[in-house]
PDB file of C-alpha atoms in Angstrom:
ATOM      1  CA  MET A 101      19.751  49.725 -40.445  1.00  0.00           C
ATOM      2  CA  TYR A 102      21.699  47.604 -37.960  1.00  0.00           C
ATOM      3  CA  LEU A 103      22.731  50.777 -36.154  1.00  0.00           C
ATOM      4  CA  SER A 104      19.061  51.627 -35.535  1.00  0.00           C
ATOM      5  CA  PHE A 105      18.560  48.323 -33.737  1.00  0.00           C
ATOM      6  CA  ILE A 106      21.739  48.817 -31.720  1.00  0.00           C
ATOM      7  CA  ILE A 107      20.757  52.353 -30.684  1.00  0.00           C
ATOM      8  CA  LEU A 108      17.226  51.243 -29.754  1.00  0.00           C
ATOM      9  CA  SER A 109      18.656  48.314 -27.838  1.00  0.00           C
ATOM     10  CA  ALA A 110      21.087  50.608 -26.022  1.00  0.00           C
ATOM     11  CA  PHE A 111      18.287  52.969 -25.010  1.00  0.00           C
ATOM     12  CA  LEU A 112      16.327  50.029 -23.601  1.00  0.00           C
ATOM     13  CA  ASP A 113      19.450  49.052 -21.686  1.00  0.00           C
ATOM     14  CA  ILE A 114      19.863  52.591 -20.355  1.00  0.00           C
ATOM     15  CA  PHE A 115      16.270  52.688 -19.099  1.00  0.00           C
ATOM     16  CA  ALA A 116      16.719  49.220 -17.595  1.00  0.00           C
ATOM     17  CA  ASN A 117      19.764  50.447 -15.682  1.00  0.00           C
ATOM     18  CA  LEU A 118      17.935  53.550 -14.474  1.00  0.00           C
ATOM     19  CA  LEU A 119      14.990  51.449 -13.299  1.00  0.00           C
ATOM     20  CA  LEU A 120      17.398  49.106 -11.552  1.00  0.00           C
ATOM     21  CA  LYS A 121      18.748  52.046  -9.559  1.00  0.00           C
ATOM     22  CA  LYS A 122      15.185  53.146  -8.771  1.00  0.00           C
ATOM     23  CA  SER A 123      14.347  49.643  -7.514  1.00  0.00           C
ATOM     24  CA  ASP A 124      16.844  50.191  -4.675  1.00  0.00           C
ATOM     25  CA  GLY A 125      18.171  46.635  -4.770  1.00  0.00           C
ATOM     26  CA  PHE A 126      14.745  45.187  -5.637  1.00  0.00           C
ATOM     27  CA  ARG A 127      13.197  46.748  -2.549  1.00  0.00           C
ATOM     28  CA  TYR A 128      10.665  48.221  -4.958  1.00  0.00           C
ATOM     29  CA  LYS A 129       9.920  45.129  -7.022  1.00  0.00           C
ATOM     30  CA  ILE A 130       7.879  46.805  -9.768  1.00  0.00           C
ATOM     31  CA  TRP A 131      10.916  48.890 -10.808  1.00  0.00           C
ATOM     32  CA  GLY A 132      13.142  45.823 -10.591  1.00  0.00           C
ATOM     33  CA  ILE A 133      10.783  43.775 -12.734  1.00  0.00           C
ATOM     34  CA  GLY A 134      10.606  46.649 -15.210  1.00  0.00           C
ATOM     35  CA  ALA A 135      14.401  46.651 -15.364  1.00  0.00           C
ATOM     36  CA  ILE A 136      14.485  42.926 -16.109  1.00  0.00           C
ATOM     37  CA  VAL A 137      11.847  43.229 -18.846  1.00  0.00           C
ATOM     38  CA  LEU A 138      13.692  46.125 -20.501  1.00  0.00           C
ATOM     39  CA  ALA A 139      17.017  44.262 -20.291  1.00  0.00           C
ATOM     40  CA  ILE A 140      15.468  41.252 -22.031  1.00  0.00           C
ATOM     41  CA  LEU A 141      13.998  43.502 -24.727  1.00  0.00           C
ATOM     42  CA  ALA A 142      17.408  45.153 -25.138  1.00  0.00           C
ATOM     43  CA  PHE A 143      19.030  41.785 -25.861  1.00  0.00           C
ATOM     44  CA  VAL A 144      16.251  40.872 -28.282  1.00  0.00           C
ATOM     45  CA  MET A 145      16.805  44.131 -30.188  1.00  0.00           C
ATOM     46  CA  LEU A 146      20.560  43.552 -30.136  1.00  0.00           C
ATOM     47  CA  SER A 147      20.000  40.126 -31.673  1.00  0.00           C
ATOM     48  CA  PHE A 148      18.018  41.770 -34.512  1.00  0.00           C
ATOM     49  CA  SER A 149      21.046  43.912 -35.341  1.00  0.00           C
ATOM     50  CA  LEU A 150      23.138  40.780 -35.838  1.00  0.00           C
ATOM     51  CA  LYS A 151      20.906  39.735 -38.746  1.00  0.00           C
ATOM     52  CA  PHE A 152      22.574  42.474 -40.823  1.00  0.00           C
ATOM     53  CA  ASP A 153      25.930  40.685 -41.014  1.00  0.00           C
ATOM     54  CA  ILE A 154      27.577  42.997 -38.486  1.00  0.00           C
ATOM     55  CA  PRO A 155      30.324  41.378 -36.423  1.00  0.00           C
ATOM     56  CA  LEU A 156      29.252  40.615 -32.882  1.00  0.00           C
ATOM     57  CA  SER A 157      32.307  42.434 -31.540  1.00  0.00           C
ATOM     58  CA  VAL A 158      31.278  45.688 -33.236  1.00  0.00           C
ATOM     59  CA  ALA A 159      27.579  45.357 -32.369  1.00  0.00           C
ATOM     60  CA  TYR A 160      28.151  44.470 -28.730  1.00  0.00           C
ATOM     61  CA  SER A 161      30.840  47.083 -28.125  1.00  0.00           C
ATOM     62  CA  THR A 162      28.716  49.795 -29.751  1.00  0.00           C
ATOM     63  CA  TRP A 163      25.707  48.724 -27.686  1.00  0.00           C
ATOM     64  CA  GLY A 164      27.812  48.684 -24.548  1.00  0.00           C
ATOM     65  CA  ALA A 165      29.369  52.073 -25.188  1.00  0.00           C
ATOM     66  CA  VAL A 166      26.052  53.772 -25.888  1.00  0.00           C
ATOM     67  CA  GLY A 167      24.677  52.072 -22.787  1.00  0.00           C
ATOM     68  CA  ILE A 168      27.599  53.218 -20.616  1.00  0.00           C
ATOM     69  CA  ILE A 169      27.485  56.788 -21.821  1.00  0.00           C
ATOM     70  CA  GLY A 170      23.689  56.960 -21.663  1.00  0.00           C
ATOM     71  CA  THR A 171      23.583  55.440 -18.191  1.00  0.00           C
ATOM     72  CA  CYS A 172      26.167  57.947 -16.979  1.00  0.00           C
ATOM     73  CA  LEU A 173      24.110  60.790 -18.440  1.00  0.00           C
ATOM     74  CA  GLY A 174      20.920  59.331 -16.954  1.00  0.00           C
ATOM     75  CA  GLY A 175      22.573  58.988 -13.562  1.00  0.00           C
ATOM     76  CA  TRP A 176      23.712  62.590 -13.763  1.00  0.00           C
ATOM     77  CA  ILE A 177      20.285  63.894 -14.869  1.00  0.00           C
ATOM     78  CA  PHE A 178      17.957  61.766 -12.722  1.00  0.00           C
ATOM     79  CA  TYR A 179      20.074  60.838  -9.708  1.00  0.00           C
ATOM     80  CA  LYS A 180      22.500  63.780  -9.551  1.00  0.00           C
ATOM     81  CA  GLU A 181      25.469  61.404  -9.798  1.00  0.00           C
ATOM     82  CA  LYS A 182      28.709  62.989 -10.935  1.00  0.00           C
ATOM     83  CA  LEU A 183      31.829  61.578 -12.543  1.00  0.00           C
ATOM     84  CA  ASN A 184      35.302  62.728 -11.619  1.00  0.00           C
ATOM     85  CA  LYS A 185      38.000  63.519 -14.197  1.00  0.00           C
ATOM     86  CA  ILE A 186      39.065  59.881 -14.434  1.00  0.00           C
ATOM     87  CA  GLY A 187      35.476  58.784 -15.121  1.00  0.00           C
ATOM     88  CA  ILE A 188      35.037  61.427 -17.806  1.00  0.00           C
ATOM     89  CA  THR A 189      38.339  60.379 -19.363  1.00  0.00           C
ATOM     90  CA  GLY A 190      37.143  56.767 -19.330  1.00  0.00           C
ATOM     91  CA  ILE A 191      34.003  57.721 -21.228  1.00  0.00           C
ATOM     92  CA  GLY A 192      36.160  59.483 -23.805  1.00  0.00           C
ATOM     93  CA  VAL A 193      38.318  56.381 -24.193  1.00  0.00           C
ATOM     94  CA  VAL A 194      35.228  54.167 -24.618  1.00  0.00           C
ATOM     95  CA  LEU A 195      33.805  56.563 -27.191  1.00  0.00           C
ATOM     96  CA  CYS A 196      37.074  56.612 -29.173  1.00  0.00           C
ATOM     97  CA  ALA A 197      37.321  52.817 -29.081  1.00  0.00           C
ATOM     98  CA  VAL A 198      33.814  52.351 -30.440  1.00  0.00           C
ATOM     99  CA  VAL A 199      34.320  54.914 -33.193  1.00  0.00           C
ATOM    100  CA  LEU A 200      37.513  53.102 -34.247  1.00  0.00           C
ATOM    101  CA  LEU A 201      35.747  49.720 -34.204  1.00  0.00           C
ATOM    102  CA  ASN A 202      32.936  51.048 -36.378  1.00  0.00           C
ATOM    103  CA  LEU A 203      35.379  52.692 -38.802  1.00  0.00           C
ATOM    104  CA  GLU A 204      37.145  49.355 -39.199  1.00  0.00           C
ATOM    105  CA  HIS A 205      33.882  47.651 -40.131  1.00  0.00           C
TER     106      HIS A 205
END
């Protein structure tokens, strides 16, 4: 159950990051405000996951990893941003680290 809250929280974080990019440095305030609201909701959802006796280190790192990977995918899909080989390798390292952390729990 805790994983559901973490995944939902991570998706809110991903959309917050994508809206932040769309706000163009808060030039378009409505997108910037939307990003702030979604970021707050993401932290609220993350706090719900901690009620299931999951260590903060595992919850936060899982949330962060899903957020990083999702934001990279969102940037690629919506903003045509590309990662080089080092960036792709970094995502693989993050993914491996989070899998190991969750296996340990």
